CSV table of C-alpha atoms in Angstrom, one decimal:
chain,number,residue,atom,x,y,z
A,1,MET,CA,-59.8,63.2,-182.6
A,2,SER,CA,-57.6,64.5,-180.3
A,3,ILE,CA,-54.8,66.6,-181.3
A,4,ARG,CA,-51.5,67.4,-179.0
A,5,ILE,CA,-48.8,70.0,-180.2
A,6,ASP,CA,-46.2,70.0,-177.4
A,7,ARG,CA,-43.6,72.5,-179.0
A,8,ILE,CA,-44.3,75.6,-181.3
A,9,VAL,CA,-40.2,76.2,-182.3
A,10,THR,CA,-38.8,72.4,-183.7
A,11,ARG,CA,-35.6,74.8,-185.8
A,12,GLY,CA,-37.1,71.3,-189.1
A,13,GLY,CA,-37.0,74.0,-191.2
A,14,ASP,CA,-33.9,76.3,-190.7
A,15,GLY,CA,-32.8,74.7,-194.0
A,16,GLY,CA,-35.0,75.9,-195.7
A,17,GLN,CA,-37.0,72.5,-195.9
A,18,THR,CA,-40.1,71.2,-194.1
A,19,SER,CA,-42.0,67.9,-193.2
A,20,LEU,CA,-44.8,66.7,-194.9
A,21,GLY,CA,-47.5,64.2,-193.2
A,22,ASP,CA,-45.9,61.6,-194.2
A,23,GLY,CA,-42.8,62.9,-192.6
A,24,THR,CA,-40.9,63.2,-196.3
A,25,ARG,CA,-38.8,66.4,-196.2
A,26,VAL,CA,-39.6,68.9,-199.0
A,27,SER,CA,-38.1,71.9,-200.0
A,28,LYS,CA,-40.2,74.9,-198.8
A,29,SER,CA,-40.0,76.0,-201.7
A,30,SER,CA,-41.9,73.2,-203.3
A,31,ASP,CA,-45.3,74.0,-205.5
A,32,ARG,CA,-46.8,71.0,-202.6
A,33,ILE,CA,-45.5,73.6,-200.0
A,34,GLU,CA,-46.6,76.9,-202.2
A,35,ALA,CA,-50.2,74.8,-202.5
A,36,MET,CA,-50.4,74.5,-198.8
A,37,GLY,CA,-49.6,77.9,-197.5
A,38,THR,CA,-51.9,79.1,-200.1
A,39,VAL,CA,-54.7,77.1,-198.6
A,40,ASP,CA,-53.5,78.2,-195.0
A,41,GLU,CA,-53.4,81.9,-196.7
A,42,LEU,CA,-57.0,81.7,-198.0
A,43,ASN,CA,-58.8,80.3,-194.2
A,44,ALA,CA,-56.7,83.2,-192.5
A,45,GLN,CA,-58.2,85.2,-194.3
A,46,LEU,CA,-61.6,83.5,-193.7
A,47,GLY,CA,-60.7,84.7,-190.2
A,48,VAL,CA,-60.8,88.1,-190.8
A,49,LEU,CA,-64.5,88.1,-193.2
A,50,CYS,CA,-65.8,86.0,-190.0
A,51,CYS,CA,-64.9,88.5,-188.0
A,52,TYR,CA,-67.2,91.4,-190.7
A,53,MET,CA,-69.8,89.0,-191.2
A,54,ALA,CA,-70.2,88.9,-187.4
A,55,GLN,CA,-71.1,92.6,-187.0
A,56,ASP,CA,-72.8,92.9,-190.4
A,57,THR,CA,-76.9,91.6,-190.0
A,58,ARG,CA,-76.7,91.5,-193.5
A,59,THR,CA,-74.0,88.6,-193.5
A,60,ALA,CA,-73.7,87.9,-189.4
A,61,ALA,CA,-76.1,84.6,-190.1
A,62,LEU,CA,-73.6,83.6,-192.8
A,63,GLU,CA,-70.9,83.7,-190.3
A,64,ASP,CA,-70.8,79.6,-189.2
A,65,GLU,CA,-71.4,78.8,-192.7
A,66,VAL,CA,-67.9,80.7,-193.4
A,67,ARG,CA,-66.2,78.6,-190.6
A,68,GLN,CA,-67.8,75.3,-191.8
A,69,ILE,CA,-65.3,76.2,-194.8
A,70,GLN,CA,-62.6,76.8,-192.7
A,71,SER,CA,-62.9,73.1,-191.4
A,72,CYS,CA,-63.2,72.3,-194.7
A,73,LEU,CA,-60.0,74.1,-195.5
A,74,PHE,CA,-57.7,72.2,-193.0
A,75,ASP,CA,-58.7,68.9,-194.1
A,76,LEU,CA,-58.0,70.0,-197.6
A,77,GLY,CA,-55.1,70.7,-196.2
A,78,ALA,CA,-54.2,67.7,-195.0
A,79,ASP,CA,-54.9,66.0,-198.3
A,80,LEU,CA,-52.3,67.8,-199.9
A,81,CYS,CA,-50.2,67.2,-196.6
A,82,LEU,CA,-50.7,63.5,-197.1
A,83,PRO,CA,-50.3,62.7,-200.7
A,84,ASP,CA,-51.1,59.2,-201.2
A,85,PRO,CA,-52.5,58.4,-203.9
A,86,ASP,CA,-54.6,55.4,-202.4
A,87,ARG,CA,-55.8,57.8,-199.3
A,88,THR,CA,-59.1,58.9,-200.2
A,89,PRO,CA,-59.4,62.4,-200.0
A,90,SER,CA,-60.9,64.1,-197.0
A,91,LEU,CA,-63.0,66.4,-199.6
A,92,THR,CA,-66.2,64.6,-201.3
A,93,ALA,CA,-68.4,65.3,-204.3
A,94,GLU,CA,-70.7,66.5,-201.2
A,95,ALA,CA,-68.4,69.4,-200.2
A,96,SER,CA,-68.9,71.2,-204.1
A,97,LEU,CA,-72.3,70.2,-204.3
A,98,TRP,CA,-72.7,71.5,-201.2
A,99,LEU,CA,-71.1,75.3,-201.7
A,100,GLU,CA,-72.9,75.1,-205.3
A,101,VAL,CA,-76.7,74.9,-204.1
A,102,ARG,CA,-75.6,77.8,-200.8
A,103,LEU,CA,-74.3,79.9,-203.9
A,104,GLU,CA,-77.3,79.5,-206.0
A,105,GLU,CA,-79.6,79.9,-202.8
A,106,MET,CA,-77.8,83.1,-202.5
A,107,ARG,CA,-77.7,84.5,-206.2
A,108,LYS,CA,-81.3,83.8,-207.1
A,109,SER,CA,-81.8,87.4,-204.2
A,110,GLN,CA,-79.1,89.0,-206.1
A,111,GLN,CA,-79.7,91.4,-208.8
A,112,ASP,CA,-78.3,89.9,-212.8
A,113,LEU,CA,-75.4,90.9,-213.4
A,114,ARG,CA,-75.2,93.6,-216.3
A,115,SER,CA,-71.4,94.8,-216.1
A,116,PHE,CA,-67.9,93.4,-214.1
A,117,VAL,CA,-68.2,93.9,-210.7
A,118,LEU,CA,-65.2,95.6,-209.2
A,119,PRO,CA,-64.0,94.4,-205.4
A,120,GLY,CA,-65.3,96.6,-202.7
A,121,GLY,CA,-68.2,98.1,-201.4
A,122,THR,CA,-68.8,97.3,-197.8
A,123,LEU,CA,-66.4,95.2,-195.4
A,124,VAL,CA,-67.7,91.8,-195.6
A,125,ALA,CA,-67.9,92.9,-199.8
A,126,ALA,CA,-64.0,93.5,-199.9
A,127,HIS,CA,-63.0,91.2,-197.8
A,128,ALA,CA,-65.2,88.3,-199.5
A,129,HIS,CA,-63.6,89.2,-203.0
A,130,LEU,CA,-59.6,89.0,-201.2
A,131,ALA,CA,-60.8,85.3,-200.4
A,132,ARG,CA,-61.9,84.7,-203.8
A,133,THR,CA,-59.0,86.0,-205.0
A,134,ILE,CA,-56.6,83.6,-202.8
A,135,ALA,CA,-59.2,80.6,-203.4
A,136,ARG,CA,-58.0,81.3,-206.8
A,137,ARG,CA,-54.6,81.2,-206.8
A,138,ALA,CA,-55.0,78.2,-204.5
A,139,GLU,CA,-56.2,76.7,-206.9
A,140,ARG,CA,-54.2,77.3,-209.8
A,141,ARG,CA,-51.3,76.0,-206.7
A,142,VAL,CA,-53.1,72.9,-206.7
A,143,ALA,CA,-53.5,72.1,-209.8
A,144,LEU,CA,-49.7,72.2,-210.7
A,145,LEU,CA,-49.2,68.8,-207.9
A,146,GLU,CA,-48.6,65.7,-209.8
A,147,GLN,CA,-52.1,63.6,-208.8
A,148,ALA,CA,-54.1,66.1,-207.6
A,149,PRO,CA,-57.1,65.6,-206.4
A,150,ALA,CA,-60.3,65.9,-208.5
A,151,GLU,CA,-62.2,66.8,-205.7
A,152,THR,CA,-60.0,69.3,-204.1
A,153,LEU,CA,-59.5,71.1,-207.9
A,154,ARG,CA,-63.3,71.1,-207.9
A,155,PHE,CA,-63.9,72.4,-204.3
A,156,LEU,CA,-61.8,75.7,-204.6
A,157,ASN,CA,-63.2,76.4,-208.4
A,158,ARG,CA,-66.6,76.2,-206.5
A,159,LEU,CA,-65.8,78.3,-203.2
A,160,SER,CA,-64.4,81.7,-205.0
A,161,ASP,CA,-67.6,81.4,-207.2
A,162,TYR,CA,-69.1,81.2,-203.6
A,163,PHE,CA,-67.1,84.2,-202.2
A,164,PHE,CA,-68.1,86.0,-205.1
A,165,VAL,CA,-71.8,85.3,-205.1
A,166,LEU,CA,-71.1,86.7,-200.8
A,167,ALA,CA,-69.7,89.1,-201.7
A,168,ARG,CA,-72.6,90.7,-203.9
A,169,HIS,CA,-74.7,89.3,-201.0
A,170,ALA,CA,-73.1,91.7,-198.4
A,171,ASN,CA,-72.8,94.9,-201.1
A,172,ASN,CA,-77.0,94.4,-200.8
A,173,HIS,CA,-77.5,91.5,-203.4
A,174,GLY,CA,-76.0,92.9,-205.6
A,175,GLU,CA,-77.5,96.5,-205.7
A,176,THR,CA,-74.2,98.5,-204.1
A,177,ASP,CA,-72.3,96.5,-206.3
A,178,ILE,CA,-69.1,98.8,-207.6
A,179,LEU,CA,-69.2,98.0,-211.3
A,180,TRP,CA,-66.6,98.3,-214.0
A,181,SER,CA,-66.7,101.4,-216.1
A,182,PRO,CA,-64.4,100.7,-219.5
A,183,GLY,CA,-61.9,103.7,-220.2
A,184,ARG,CA,-62.4,105.2,-217.3
A,185,TRP,CA,-59.0,107.2,-217.0
A,186,HIS,CA,-59.8,108.5,-220.5
A,187,GLN,CA,-63.1,110.8,-219.4
A,188,LYS,CA,-60.6,112.0,-216.3
A,189,LYS,CA,-59.4,116.1,-216.7
A,190,ILE,CA,-56.1,116.3,-215.8
């Protein structure tokens, strides 16, 4: 596929509207643009995550996998940008199945969960948790759309699970997870 972008500044959105892939003009505050923007935000967070993954021996081998997910998110964004209900979505059931297989492979080496896990630990884990929460928000935004593609929703749902498991992987397979301590603020002496 050849892509050519001639201009960055178009001034087409100065009035609060933007164009979808089919040329339809919509408000920048529309549910569709919110969904597309959240998917884009998730993709940007994955770029940050990859920077940290490349420097961490526990996760460096998985960086290419996250880059593949970034490409999938671009495909997903294209699907959202072209809201034709008769168009075959770019993401198929195979993409969600691939995520399921990968997260299960990582999960097998992890300690069993005995508590809720707080976001944090290593830098990779913290950024994976942030990616997880953005994926959940993207899923909620896409779910608001009329005729939301089922595979898009399924992929985003699996993606948040994937990043939870990746965060635990980065925290020594869950050994150094930060666990929730209910009522902890009550235990502090002021």
